[in-house]
Amino acid sequence: MPIDPVNTLKRWFDTYSRSFLSGDPSADGAHSLKIAHTRRVCEIIVHLGKTMGLSARQLGLAEAIGLFHDLGRFEQFRRFGTFNDRLSVNHAALSVDILETTGILNDLPMADRSIIMDAVRFHNAPSLPGNKPEENTFFMRLIRDADKLDIWKVFADYCRMGKRPEPAIVQHLSDLPICSPAIIKAILEKRMANFKEMKSINDFKLLQLSWVFDLQFPESLALAATQGNLQVIAQSLPADASVQQAISVVLAQLSSSGSSPHPQDHKE
Ligand SMILES: [Fe+2]
């Protein structure tokens, strides 16, 4: 995809996303977070793409996917006041609906449109479909990694500042000092934990640590290790033996990338 269409898509996204802002910062928190998340996911996905040597067309596709992967979040929060898909709608499906209804991708070649739509549709799916063209599958995997890398940063920043995460972001979970055995078990078995098992913010943090086992590319694992965000989230969890054992499995996975955390990213 040449540069010009991406700039057109970015301008459209800016106008669309800003239309949800009221101008009152206390009311705009959730939408503003998603605008900022989108910007950073675009930066991360392009960075990963460059590291992997993608072509200019492929970098354009990657940026468009980053731009639209959470498009439905704005409408979801406006309609339901939550980012919890189980209590509202699947935000990825809503993103695809909006892309189709607005026709914003209609000028793109059919193959490019299909790549963007599939990557958006499946960015939050428990597993990926096995019947898609190779290039579609590559971008589905790429956005999943870029999305995780930024969500880790958001959580680690809350930990660094000693702040409680925005309630909408943690799906209004309590901050009781409990950790669900099912989530710890998933980590010990080196697999992604299930959203349904979450009962506390600690569970949300552990769930995020479990995402390290779903990273698709060595470049993503290396970036995660260098950024140090998972290490910061881990440090904010209770000292219980079972939790610490789970953390050590996560950190061992991270260190398998061969990269070590950047000292600056380790600051509290
Ligand atoms: Fe998403």
GROMACS .gro file of C-alpha atoms and ligand atoms in nm:
model
  269
    1MET     CA    1   0.000   0.000   0.000
    2PRO     CA    2   0.157   0.337  -0.101
    3ILE     CA    3   0.205   0.613   0.158
    4ASP     CA    4  -0.083   0.838   0.045
    5PRO     CA    5  -0.371   0.603   0.128
    6VAL     CA    6  -0.228   0.550   0.479
    7ASN     CA    7  -0.225   0.926   0.538
    8THR     CA    8  -0.585   0.947   0.418
    9LEU     CA    9  -0.681   0.668   0.657
   10LYS     CA   10  -0.498   0.841   0.944
   11ARG     CA   11  -0.684   1.167   0.881
   12TRP     CA   12  -1.013   0.980   0.872
   13PHE     CA   13  -0.931   0.801   1.200
   14ASP     CA   14  -0.838   1.133   1.366
   15THR     CA   15  -1.170   1.289   1.273
   16TYR     CA   16  -1.368   0.977   1.365
   17SER     CA   17  -1.202   0.917   1.704
   18ARG     CA   18  -1.215   1.285   1.805
   19SER     CA   19  -1.590   1.290   1.734
   20PHE     CA   20  -1.631   1.086   2.054
   21LEU     CA   21  -1.458   1.345   2.274
   22SER     CA   22  -1.673   1.590   2.466
   23GLY     CA   23  -1.393   1.829   2.564
   24ASP     CA   24  -1.439   1.743   2.933
   25PRO     CA   25  -1.123   1.552   3.036
   26SER     CA   26  -1.304   1.379   3.324
   27ALA     CA   27  -1.556   1.233   3.079
   28ASP     CA   28  -1.313   1.163   2.795
   29GLY     CA   29  -1.064   0.943   2.984
   30ALA     CA   30  -1.159   0.609   2.830
   31HIS     CA   31  -1.176   0.741   2.473
   32SER     CA   32  -0.850   0.935   2.513
   33LEU     CA   33  -0.676   0.619   2.637
   34LYS     CA   34  -0.786   0.432   2.325
   35ILE     CA   35  -0.669   0.713   2.096
   36ALA     CA   36  -0.327   0.705   2.264
   37HIS     CA   37  -0.320   0.322   2.256
   38THR     CA   38  -0.394   0.327   1.883
   39ARG     CA   39  -0.112   0.576   1.815
   40ARG     CA   40   0.139   0.364   2.007
   41VAL     CA   41   0.023   0.034   1.850
   42CYS     CA   42   0.080   0.197   1.508
   43GLU     CA   43   0.434   0.290   1.614
   44ILE     CA   44   0.505  -0.058   1.753
   45ILE     CA   45   0.366  -0.249   1.455
   46VAL     CA   46   0.566  -0.035   1.211
   47HIS     CA   47   0.876  -0.078   1.428
   48LEU     CA   48   0.831  -0.458   1.430
   49GLY     CA   49   0.765  -0.452   1.056
   50LYS     CA   50   1.085  -0.259   0.988
   51THR     CA   51   1.282  -0.497   1.210
   52MET     CA   52   1.146  -0.782   0.998
   53GLY     CA   53   1.234  -0.607   0.670
   54LEU     CA   54   0.878  -0.557   0.540
   55SER     CA   55   0.824  -0.373   0.210
   56ALA     CA   56   0.677  -0.020   0.193
   57ARG     CA   57   0.341  -0.168   0.091
   58GLN     CA   58   0.348  -0.410   0.385
   59LEU     CA   59   0.446  -0.134   0.630
   60GLY     CA   60   0.147   0.066   0.505
   61LEU     CA   61  -0.080  -0.231   0.565
   62ALA     CA   62   0.068  -0.280   0.913
   63GLU     CA   63   0.003   0.084   1.002
   64ALA     CA   64  -0.355   0.068   0.872
   65ILE     CA   65  -0.417  -0.243   1.082
   66GLY     CA   66  -0.276  -0.071   1.391
   67LEU     CA   67  -0.499   0.227   1.320
   68PHE     CA   68  -0.820   0.025   1.291
   69HIS     CA   69  -0.770  -0.275   1.522
   70ASP     CA   70  -0.963  -0.111   1.808
   71LEU     CA   71  -1.190   0.113   1.599
   72GLY     CA   72  -1.499  -0.040   1.761
   73ARG     CA   73  -1.383   0.054   2.111
   74PHE     CA   74  -1.519   0.410   2.073
   75GLU     CA   75  -1.870   0.302   1.976
   76GLN     CA   76  -1.858   0.018   2.232
   77PHE     CA   77  -1.783   0.257   2.519
   78ARG     CA   78  -2.035   0.516   2.399
   79ARG     CA   79  -2.312   0.256   2.380
   80PHE     CA   80  -2.229   0.034   2.679
   81GLY     CA   81  -1.989   0.232   2.903
   82THR     CA   82  -1.750  -0.063   2.921
   83PHE     CA   83  -1.460  -0.226   2.735
   84ASN     CA   84  -1.574  -0.567   2.861
   85ASP     CA   85  -1.672  -0.757   2.546
   86ARG     CA   86  -1.854  -1.025   2.744
   87LEU     CA   87  -2.090  -0.760   2.886
   88SER     CA   88  -2.135  -0.571   2.557
   89VAL     CA   89  -2.016  -0.666   2.207
   90ASN     CA   90  -1.707  -0.818   2.049
   91HIS     CA   91  -1.518  -0.496   1.978
   92ALA     CA   92  -1.319  -0.654   1.692
   93ALA     CA   93  -1.640  -0.753   1.511
   94LEU     CA   94  -1.774  -0.402   1.574
   95SER     CA   95  -1.453  -0.257   1.425
   96VAL     CA   96  -1.508  -0.461   1.108
   97ASP     CA   97  -1.875  -0.351   1.093
   98ILE     CA   98  -1.768   0.014   1.109
   99LEU     CA   99  -1.502  -0.035   0.839
  100GLU     CA  100  -1.766  -0.195   0.616
  101THR     CA  101  -2.041   0.057   0.690
  102THR     CA  102  -1.823   0.362   0.633
  103GLY     CA  103  -1.657   0.211   0.325
  104ILE     CA  104  -1.330   0.376   0.426
  105LEU     CA  105  -1.127   0.088   0.276
  106ASN     CA  106  -1.323   0.071  -0.051
  107ASP     CA  107  -1.054   0.239  -0.262
  108LEU     CA  108  -0.791  -0.018  -0.165
  109PRO     CA  109  -0.713  -0.326  -0.375
  110MET     CA  110  -0.925  -0.625  -0.272
  111ALA     CA  111  -0.626  -0.822  -0.137
  112ASP     CA  112  -0.516  -0.531   0.088
  113ARG     CA  113  -0.871  -0.482   0.215
  114SER     CA  114  -0.898  -0.850   0.301
  115ILE     CA  115  -0.564  -0.841   0.491
  116ILE     CA  116  -0.675  -0.540   0.700
  117MET     CA  117  -1.023  -0.680   0.770
  118ASP     CA  118  -0.892  -1.021   0.877
  119ALA     CA  119  -0.623  -0.874   1.104
  120VAL     CA  120  -0.879  -0.646   1.272
  121ARG     CA  121  -1.141  -0.921   1.301
  122PHE     CA  122  -0.909  -1.175   1.464
  123HIS     CA  123  -0.679  -0.951   1.671
  124ASN     CA  124  -0.855  -1.056   1.994
  125ALA     CA  125  -0.965  -1.410   1.899
  126PRO     CA  126  -0.861  -1.697   2.128
  127SER     CA  127  -0.700  -1.865   1.826
  128LEU     CA  128  -0.649  -1.785   1.458
  129PRO     CA  129  -0.835  -1.946   1.167
  130GLY     CA  130  -0.622  -2.191   0.968
  131ASN     CA  131  -0.776  -2.129   0.626
  132LYS     CA  132  -0.649  -1.780   0.541
  133PRO     CA  133  -0.388  -1.677   0.280
  134GLU     CA  134  -0.032  -1.668   0.413
  135GLU     CA  135  -0.003  -1.288   0.404
  136ASN     CA  136  -0.335  -1.244   0.587
  137THR     CA  137  -0.215  -1.481   0.858
  138PHE     CA  138   0.116  -1.297   0.892
  139PHE     CA  139  -0.060  -0.966   0.965
  140MET     CA  140  -0.312  -1.132   1.200
  141ARG     CA  141  -0.014  -1.252   1.403
  142LEU     CA  142   0.168  -0.920   1.383
  143ILE     CA  143  -0.116  -0.707   1.526
  144ARG     CA  144  -0.164  -0.949   1.815
  145ASP     CA  145   0.196  -0.894   1.919
  146ALA     CA  146   0.189  -0.514   1.873
  147ASP     CA  147  -0.134  -0.488   2.074
  148LYS     CA  148   0.007  -0.692   2.364
  149LEU     CA  149   0.330  -0.492   2.371
  150ASP     CA  150   0.137  -0.169   2.424
  151ILE     CA  151  -0.111  -0.308   2.677
  152TRP     CA  152   0.188  -0.419   2.885
  153LYS     CA  153   0.326  -0.067   2.869
  154VAL     CA  154  -0.006   0.083   2.986
  155PHE     CA  155  -0.019  -0.150   3.285
  156ALA     CA  156   0.348  -0.114   3.370
  157ASP     CA  157   0.307   0.266   3.369
  158TYR     CA  158   0.025   0.237   3.624
  159CYS     CA  159   0.255   0.020   3.838
  160ARG     CA  160   0.548   0.263   3.800
  161MET     CA  161   0.327   0.552   3.913
  162GLY     CA  162   0.168   0.347   4.191
  163LYS     CA  163  -0.172   0.431   4.045
  164ARG     CA  164  -0.484   0.218   4.025
  165PRO     CA  165  -0.565   0.148   3.659
  166GLU     CA  166  -0.862   0.324   3.497
  167PRO     CA  167  -1.169   0.115   3.602
  168ALA     CA  168  -1.283   0.076   3.240
  169ILE     CA  169  -0.944  -0.067   3.145
  170VAL     CA  170  -0.950  -0.331   3.420
  171GLN     CA  171  -1.315  -0.410   3.355
  172HIS     CA  172  -1.416  -0.282   3.700
  173LEU     CA  173  -1.241  -0.572   3.876
  174SER     CA  174  -1.169  -0.538   4.249
  175ASP     CA  175  -0.817  -0.487   4.382
  176LEU     CA  176  -0.857  -0.761   4.644
  177PRO     CA  177  -0.521  -0.931   4.719
  178ILE     CA  178  -0.623  -1.257   4.552
  179CYS     CA  179  -0.488  -1.451   4.254
  180SER     CA  180  -0.696  -1.720   4.081
  181PRO     CA  181  -0.536  -2.067   4.082
  182ALA     CA  182  -0.666  -2.129   3.726
  183ILE     CA  183  -0.464  -1.835   3.593
  184ILE     CA  184  -0.149  -1.939   3.779
  185LYS     CA  185  -0.198  -2.294   3.645
  186ALA     CA  186  -0.219  -2.163   3.287
  187ILE     CA  187   0.111  -1.979   3.329
  188LEU     CA  188   0.283  -2.283   3.480
  189GLU     CA  189   0.160  -2.477   3.173
  190LYS     CA  190   0.296  -2.199   2.948
  191ARG     CA  191  -0.035  -2.104   2.790
  192MET     CA  192  -0.256  -1.796   2.775
  193ALA     CA  193  -0.498  -1.771   3.066
  194ASN     CA  194  -0.870  -1.722   3.008
  195PHE     CA  195  -1.041  -1.385   3.063
  196LYS     CA  196  -1.330  -1.570   3.231
  197GLU     CA  197  -1.105  -1.672   3.523
  198MET     CA  198  -1.033  -1.313   3.631
  199LYS     CA  199  -1.166  -1.205   3.970
  200SER     CA  200  -0.922  -0.928   4.068
  201ILE     CA  201  -0.679  -0.674   3.924
  202ASN     CA  202  -0.400  -0.914   4.025
  203ASP     CA  203  -0.563  -1.173   3.799
  204PHE     CA  204  -0.568  -0.917   3.518
  205LYS     CA  205  -0.195  -0.862   3.567
  206LEU     CA  206  -0.126  -1.237   3.573
  207LEU     CA  207  -0.341  -1.283   3.263
  208GLN     CA  208  -0.128  -1.022   3.089
  209LEU     CA  209   0.190  -1.200   3.194
  210SER     CA  210   0.046  -1.519   3.040
  211TRP     CA  211   0.025  -1.345   2.701
  212VAL     CA  212   0.401  -1.388   2.669
  213PHE     CA  213   0.326  -1.746   2.563
  214ASP     CA  214   0.114  -1.620   2.272
  215LEU     CA  215   0.381  -1.392   2.123
  216GLN     CA  216   0.414  -1.486   1.758
  217PHE     CA  217   0.755  -1.352   1.658
  218PRO     CA  218   1.102  -1.357   1.816
  219GLU     CA  219   1.129  -0.983   1.736
  220SER     CA  220   0.829  -0.921   1.966
  221LEU     CA  221   0.974  -1.132   2.247
  222ALA     CA  222   1.304  -0.944   2.219
  223LEU     CA  223   1.122  -0.607   2.230
  224ALA     CA  224   0.919  -0.718   2.535
  225ALA     CA  225   1.238  -0.822   2.714
  226THR     CA  226   1.410  -0.493   2.629
  227GLN     CA  227   1.118  -0.272   2.734
  228GLY     CA  228   1.104  -0.425   3.081
  229ASN     CA  229   0.727  -0.371   3.119
  230LEU     CA  230   0.648  -0.732   3.210
  231GLN     CA  231   0.918  -0.723   3.477
  232VAL     CA  232   0.756  -0.411   3.630
  233ILE     CA  233   0.408  -0.570   3.628
  234ALA     CA  234   0.554  -0.883   3.789
  235GLN     CA  235   0.714  -0.677   4.067
  236SER     CA  236   0.370  -0.536   4.160
  237LEU     CA  237   0.223  -0.882   4.230
  238PRO     CA  238   0.200  -1.051   4.574
  239ALA     CA  239   0.495  -1.242   4.719
  240ASP     CA  240   0.301  -1.573   4.748
  241ALA     CA  241   0.511  -1.873   4.646
  242SER     CA  242   0.268  -1.985   4.374
  243VAL     CA  243   0.256  -1.637   4.219
  244GLN     CA  244   0.634  -1.605   4.228
  245GLN     CA  245   0.670  -1.947   4.068
  246ALA     CA  246   0.442  -1.836   3.785
  247ILE     CA  247   0.642  -1.515   3.744
  248SER     CA  248   0.966  -1.709   3.716
  249VAL     CA  249   0.818  -1.913   3.428
  250VAL     CA  250   0.720  -1.589   3.250
  251LEU     CA  251   1.061  -1.430   3.303
  252ALA     CA  252   1.236  -1.746   3.182
  253GLN     CA  253   1.032  -1.723   2.861
  254LEU     CA  254   1.133  -1.357   2.825
  255SER     CA  255   1.500  -1.429   2.882
  256SER     CA  256   1.484  -1.697   2.611
  257SER     CA  257   1.475  -1.402   2.367
  258GLY     CA  258   1.841  -1.336   2.444
  259SER     CA  259   1.769  -0.966   2.521
  260SER     CA  260   1.792  -0.811   2.864
  261PRO     CA  261   1.581  -0.524   3.001
  262HIS     CA  262   1.696  -0.171   2.933
  263PRO     CA  263   1.807  -0.019   3.266
  264GLN     CA  264   1.591   0.292   3.208
  265ASP     CA  265   1.278   0.079   3.175
  266HIS     CA  266   1.337  -0.075   3.514
  267LYS     CA  267   1.285   0.245   3.713
  268GLU     CA  268   0.998   0.247   3.962
  269FE      FE  269  -0.857  -0.475   2.076
   0.00000   0.00000   0.00000
